[in-house]
Tab-separated table of C-alpha atoms in Angstrom:
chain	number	residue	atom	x	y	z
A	18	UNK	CA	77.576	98.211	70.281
A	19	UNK	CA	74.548	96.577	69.869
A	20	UNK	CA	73.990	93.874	67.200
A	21	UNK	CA	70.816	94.065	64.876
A	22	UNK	CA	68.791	90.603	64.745
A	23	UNK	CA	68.917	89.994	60.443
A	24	UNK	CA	66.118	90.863	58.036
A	25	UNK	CA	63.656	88.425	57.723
A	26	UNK	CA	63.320	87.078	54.303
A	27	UNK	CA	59.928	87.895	53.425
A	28	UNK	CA	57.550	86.249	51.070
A	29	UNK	CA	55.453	88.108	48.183
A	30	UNK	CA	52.808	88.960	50.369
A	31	UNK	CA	55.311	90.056	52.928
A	32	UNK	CA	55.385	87.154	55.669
A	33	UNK	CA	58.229	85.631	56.394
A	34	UNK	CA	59.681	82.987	54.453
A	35	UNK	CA	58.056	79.635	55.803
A	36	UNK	CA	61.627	78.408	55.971
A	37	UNK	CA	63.225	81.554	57.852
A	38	UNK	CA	62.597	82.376	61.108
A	39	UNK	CA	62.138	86.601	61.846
A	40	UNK	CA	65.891	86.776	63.022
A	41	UNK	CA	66.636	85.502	59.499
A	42	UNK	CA	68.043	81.719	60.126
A	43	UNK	CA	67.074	78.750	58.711
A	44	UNK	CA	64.488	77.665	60.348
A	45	UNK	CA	63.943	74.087	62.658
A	46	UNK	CA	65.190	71.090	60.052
A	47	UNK	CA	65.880	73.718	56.850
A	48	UNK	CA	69.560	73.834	57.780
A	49	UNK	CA	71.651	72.643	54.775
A	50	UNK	CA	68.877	73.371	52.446
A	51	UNK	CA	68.642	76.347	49.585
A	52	UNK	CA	65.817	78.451	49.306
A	53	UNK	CA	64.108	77.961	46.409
A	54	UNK	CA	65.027	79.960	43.164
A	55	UNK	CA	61.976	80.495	41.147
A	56	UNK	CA	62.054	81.434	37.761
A	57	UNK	CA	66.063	82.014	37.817
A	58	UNK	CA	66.626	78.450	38.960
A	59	UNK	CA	64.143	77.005	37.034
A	60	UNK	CA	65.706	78.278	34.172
A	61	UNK	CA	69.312	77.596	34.673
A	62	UNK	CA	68.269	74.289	34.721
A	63	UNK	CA	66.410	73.383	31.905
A	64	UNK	CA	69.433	75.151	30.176
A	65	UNK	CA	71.894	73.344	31.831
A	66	UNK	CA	69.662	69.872	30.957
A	67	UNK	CA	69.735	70.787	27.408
A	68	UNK	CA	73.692	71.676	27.019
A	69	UNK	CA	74.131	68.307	28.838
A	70	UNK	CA	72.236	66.520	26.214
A	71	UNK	CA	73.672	68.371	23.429
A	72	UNK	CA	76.938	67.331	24.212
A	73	UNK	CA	76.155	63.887	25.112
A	74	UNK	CA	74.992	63.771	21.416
A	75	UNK	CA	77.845	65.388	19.671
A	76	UNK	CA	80.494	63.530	21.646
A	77	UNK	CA	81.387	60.262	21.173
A	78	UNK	CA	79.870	57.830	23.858
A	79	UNK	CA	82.965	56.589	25.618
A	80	UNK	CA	83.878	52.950	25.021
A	81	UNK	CA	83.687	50.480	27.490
A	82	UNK	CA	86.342	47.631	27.756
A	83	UNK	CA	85.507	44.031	26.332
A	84	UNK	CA	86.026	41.396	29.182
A	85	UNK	CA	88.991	39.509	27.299
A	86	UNK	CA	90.736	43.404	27.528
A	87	UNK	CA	90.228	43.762	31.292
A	88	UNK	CA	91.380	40.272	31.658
A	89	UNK	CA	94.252	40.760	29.812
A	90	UNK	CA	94.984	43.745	32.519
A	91	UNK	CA	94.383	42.339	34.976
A	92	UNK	CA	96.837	39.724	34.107
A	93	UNK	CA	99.244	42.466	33.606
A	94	UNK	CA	98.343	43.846	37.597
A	95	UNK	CA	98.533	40.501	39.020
A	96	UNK	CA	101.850	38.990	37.595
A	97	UNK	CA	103.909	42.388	38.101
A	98	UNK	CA	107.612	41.106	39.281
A	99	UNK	CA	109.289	44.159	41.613
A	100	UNK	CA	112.603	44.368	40.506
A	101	UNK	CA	113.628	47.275	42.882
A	102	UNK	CA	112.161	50.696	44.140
A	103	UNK	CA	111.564	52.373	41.033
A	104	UNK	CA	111.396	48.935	38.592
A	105	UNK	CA	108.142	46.905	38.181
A	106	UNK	CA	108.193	44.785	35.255
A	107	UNK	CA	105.379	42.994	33.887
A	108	UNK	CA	104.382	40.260	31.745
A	109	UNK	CA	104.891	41.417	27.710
A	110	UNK	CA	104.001	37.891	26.742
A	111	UNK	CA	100.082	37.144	26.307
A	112	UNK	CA	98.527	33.823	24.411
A	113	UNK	CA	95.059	34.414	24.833
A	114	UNK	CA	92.780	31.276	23.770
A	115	UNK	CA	89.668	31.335	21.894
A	116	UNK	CA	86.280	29.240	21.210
A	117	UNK	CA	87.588	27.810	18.242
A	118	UNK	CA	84.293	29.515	16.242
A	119	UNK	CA	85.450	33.434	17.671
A	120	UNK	CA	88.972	32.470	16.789
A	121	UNK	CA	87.941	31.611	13.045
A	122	UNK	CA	86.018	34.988	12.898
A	123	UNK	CA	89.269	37.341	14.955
A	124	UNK	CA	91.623	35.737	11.937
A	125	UNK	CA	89.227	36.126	8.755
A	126	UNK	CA	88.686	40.168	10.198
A	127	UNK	CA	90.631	42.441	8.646
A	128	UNK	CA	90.910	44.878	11.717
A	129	UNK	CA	94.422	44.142	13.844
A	130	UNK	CA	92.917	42.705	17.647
A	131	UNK	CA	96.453	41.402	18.866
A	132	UNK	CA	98.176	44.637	17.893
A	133	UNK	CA	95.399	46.797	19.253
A	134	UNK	CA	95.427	44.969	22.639
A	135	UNK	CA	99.253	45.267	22.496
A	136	UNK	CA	98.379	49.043	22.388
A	137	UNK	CA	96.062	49.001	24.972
A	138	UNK	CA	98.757	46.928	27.638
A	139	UNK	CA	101.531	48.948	26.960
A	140	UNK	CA	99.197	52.708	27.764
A	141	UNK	CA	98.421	50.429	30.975
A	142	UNK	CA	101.763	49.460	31.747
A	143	UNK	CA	102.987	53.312	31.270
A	144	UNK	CA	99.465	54.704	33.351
A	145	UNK	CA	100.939	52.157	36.570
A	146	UNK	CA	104.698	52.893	36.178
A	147	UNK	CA	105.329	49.241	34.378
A	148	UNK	CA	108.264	48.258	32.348
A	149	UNK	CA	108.833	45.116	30.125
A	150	UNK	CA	111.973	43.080	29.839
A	151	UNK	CA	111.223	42.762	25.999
A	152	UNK	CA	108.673	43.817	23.209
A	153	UNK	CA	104.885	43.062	23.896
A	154	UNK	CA	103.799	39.419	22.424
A	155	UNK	CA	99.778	38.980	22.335
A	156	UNK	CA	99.293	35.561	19.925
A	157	UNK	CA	95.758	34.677	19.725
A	158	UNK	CA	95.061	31.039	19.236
A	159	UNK	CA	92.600	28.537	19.255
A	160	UNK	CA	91.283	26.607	22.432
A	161	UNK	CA	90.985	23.187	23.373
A	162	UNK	CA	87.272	21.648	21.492
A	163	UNK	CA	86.683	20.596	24.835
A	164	UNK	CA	86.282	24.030	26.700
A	165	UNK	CA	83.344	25.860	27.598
A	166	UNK	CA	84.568	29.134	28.254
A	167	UNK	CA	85.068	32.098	25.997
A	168	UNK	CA	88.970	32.733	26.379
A	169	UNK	CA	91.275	31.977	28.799
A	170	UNK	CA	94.599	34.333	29.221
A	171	UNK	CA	98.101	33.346	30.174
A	172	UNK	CA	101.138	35.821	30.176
A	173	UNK	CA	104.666	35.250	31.460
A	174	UNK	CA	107.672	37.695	31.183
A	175	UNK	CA	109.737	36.890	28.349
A	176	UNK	CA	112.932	38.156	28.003
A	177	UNK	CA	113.848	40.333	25.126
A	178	UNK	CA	114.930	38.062	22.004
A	179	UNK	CA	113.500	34.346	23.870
A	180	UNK	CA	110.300	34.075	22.210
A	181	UNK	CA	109.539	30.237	22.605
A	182	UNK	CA	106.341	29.385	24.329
């Protein structure tokens, strides 16, 4: 049986399409590429464009993380103690130390940082597989006058019911 060479794709003046050759494949360096759609395409576009930026503008932008909050998991990542083969515990105790000036305006907000951040290590800990040896700690305090930088973050595993720093 003998095999028909395919239709060439013609144009709207009935030549071939520049990009075809008359057996009907792409032609040389149009491999990979999509005819083009013309009105149809054109279309679909602009309407997918516009549901795009409709729902960019009805949803809520999505947050990104402060630096003291990615330090503070990365501190988790980085101190992780492997206890066996299904048991990684990390740190649940966090002081996290302040310009004395951002320290002064964290305490006089009423909005709850250290318990928020608390909330944000332990979705962390439970996204990686983590466990704790006791409840989650985060004290915010005051730096040294003498710094220059923003915070500084230090965490250690503290035992459940051995809170002394």
């Amino acid at each position: 049986m003998r095999r028909l060479p395919a239709p060439a794709h013609p144009a709207a003046d009935g030549t071939p399409h520049p990009k075809y050759t008359h057996a009907g494949e792409p032609a040389q360096g149009t491999a990979g590429q999509a005819p083009p759609m013309g009105l149809l395409g054109t279309s679909e576009r602009l309407m997918e464009q516009w549901t795009t930026s409709m729902w960019r503008h009805m949803l809520p932008a999505r947050q990104e993380q402060g630096e003291a909050l990615t330090t503070l998991l990365r501190q988790c990542d980085d101190n992780t103690l492997i206890v066996g083969r299904q048991r990684v515990v990390a740190p649940n105790a966090f002081i996290i130390e302040l310009l004395p000036k951002i320290h002064r305006l964290i305490a006089a907000s009423p909005l709850p940082v250290a318990p928020a951040l608390a909330g944000q290590v332990r979705r962390h800990a439970a996204e990686h597989g983590y466990t704790f040896a006791g409840p989650i700690a985060i004290d915010l305090c005051p730096a040294p006058d003498d710094t220059a930088v923003r915070f500084r973050v230090h965490s250690r595993i503290a035992p459940a019911g051995r809170r002394e720093s």
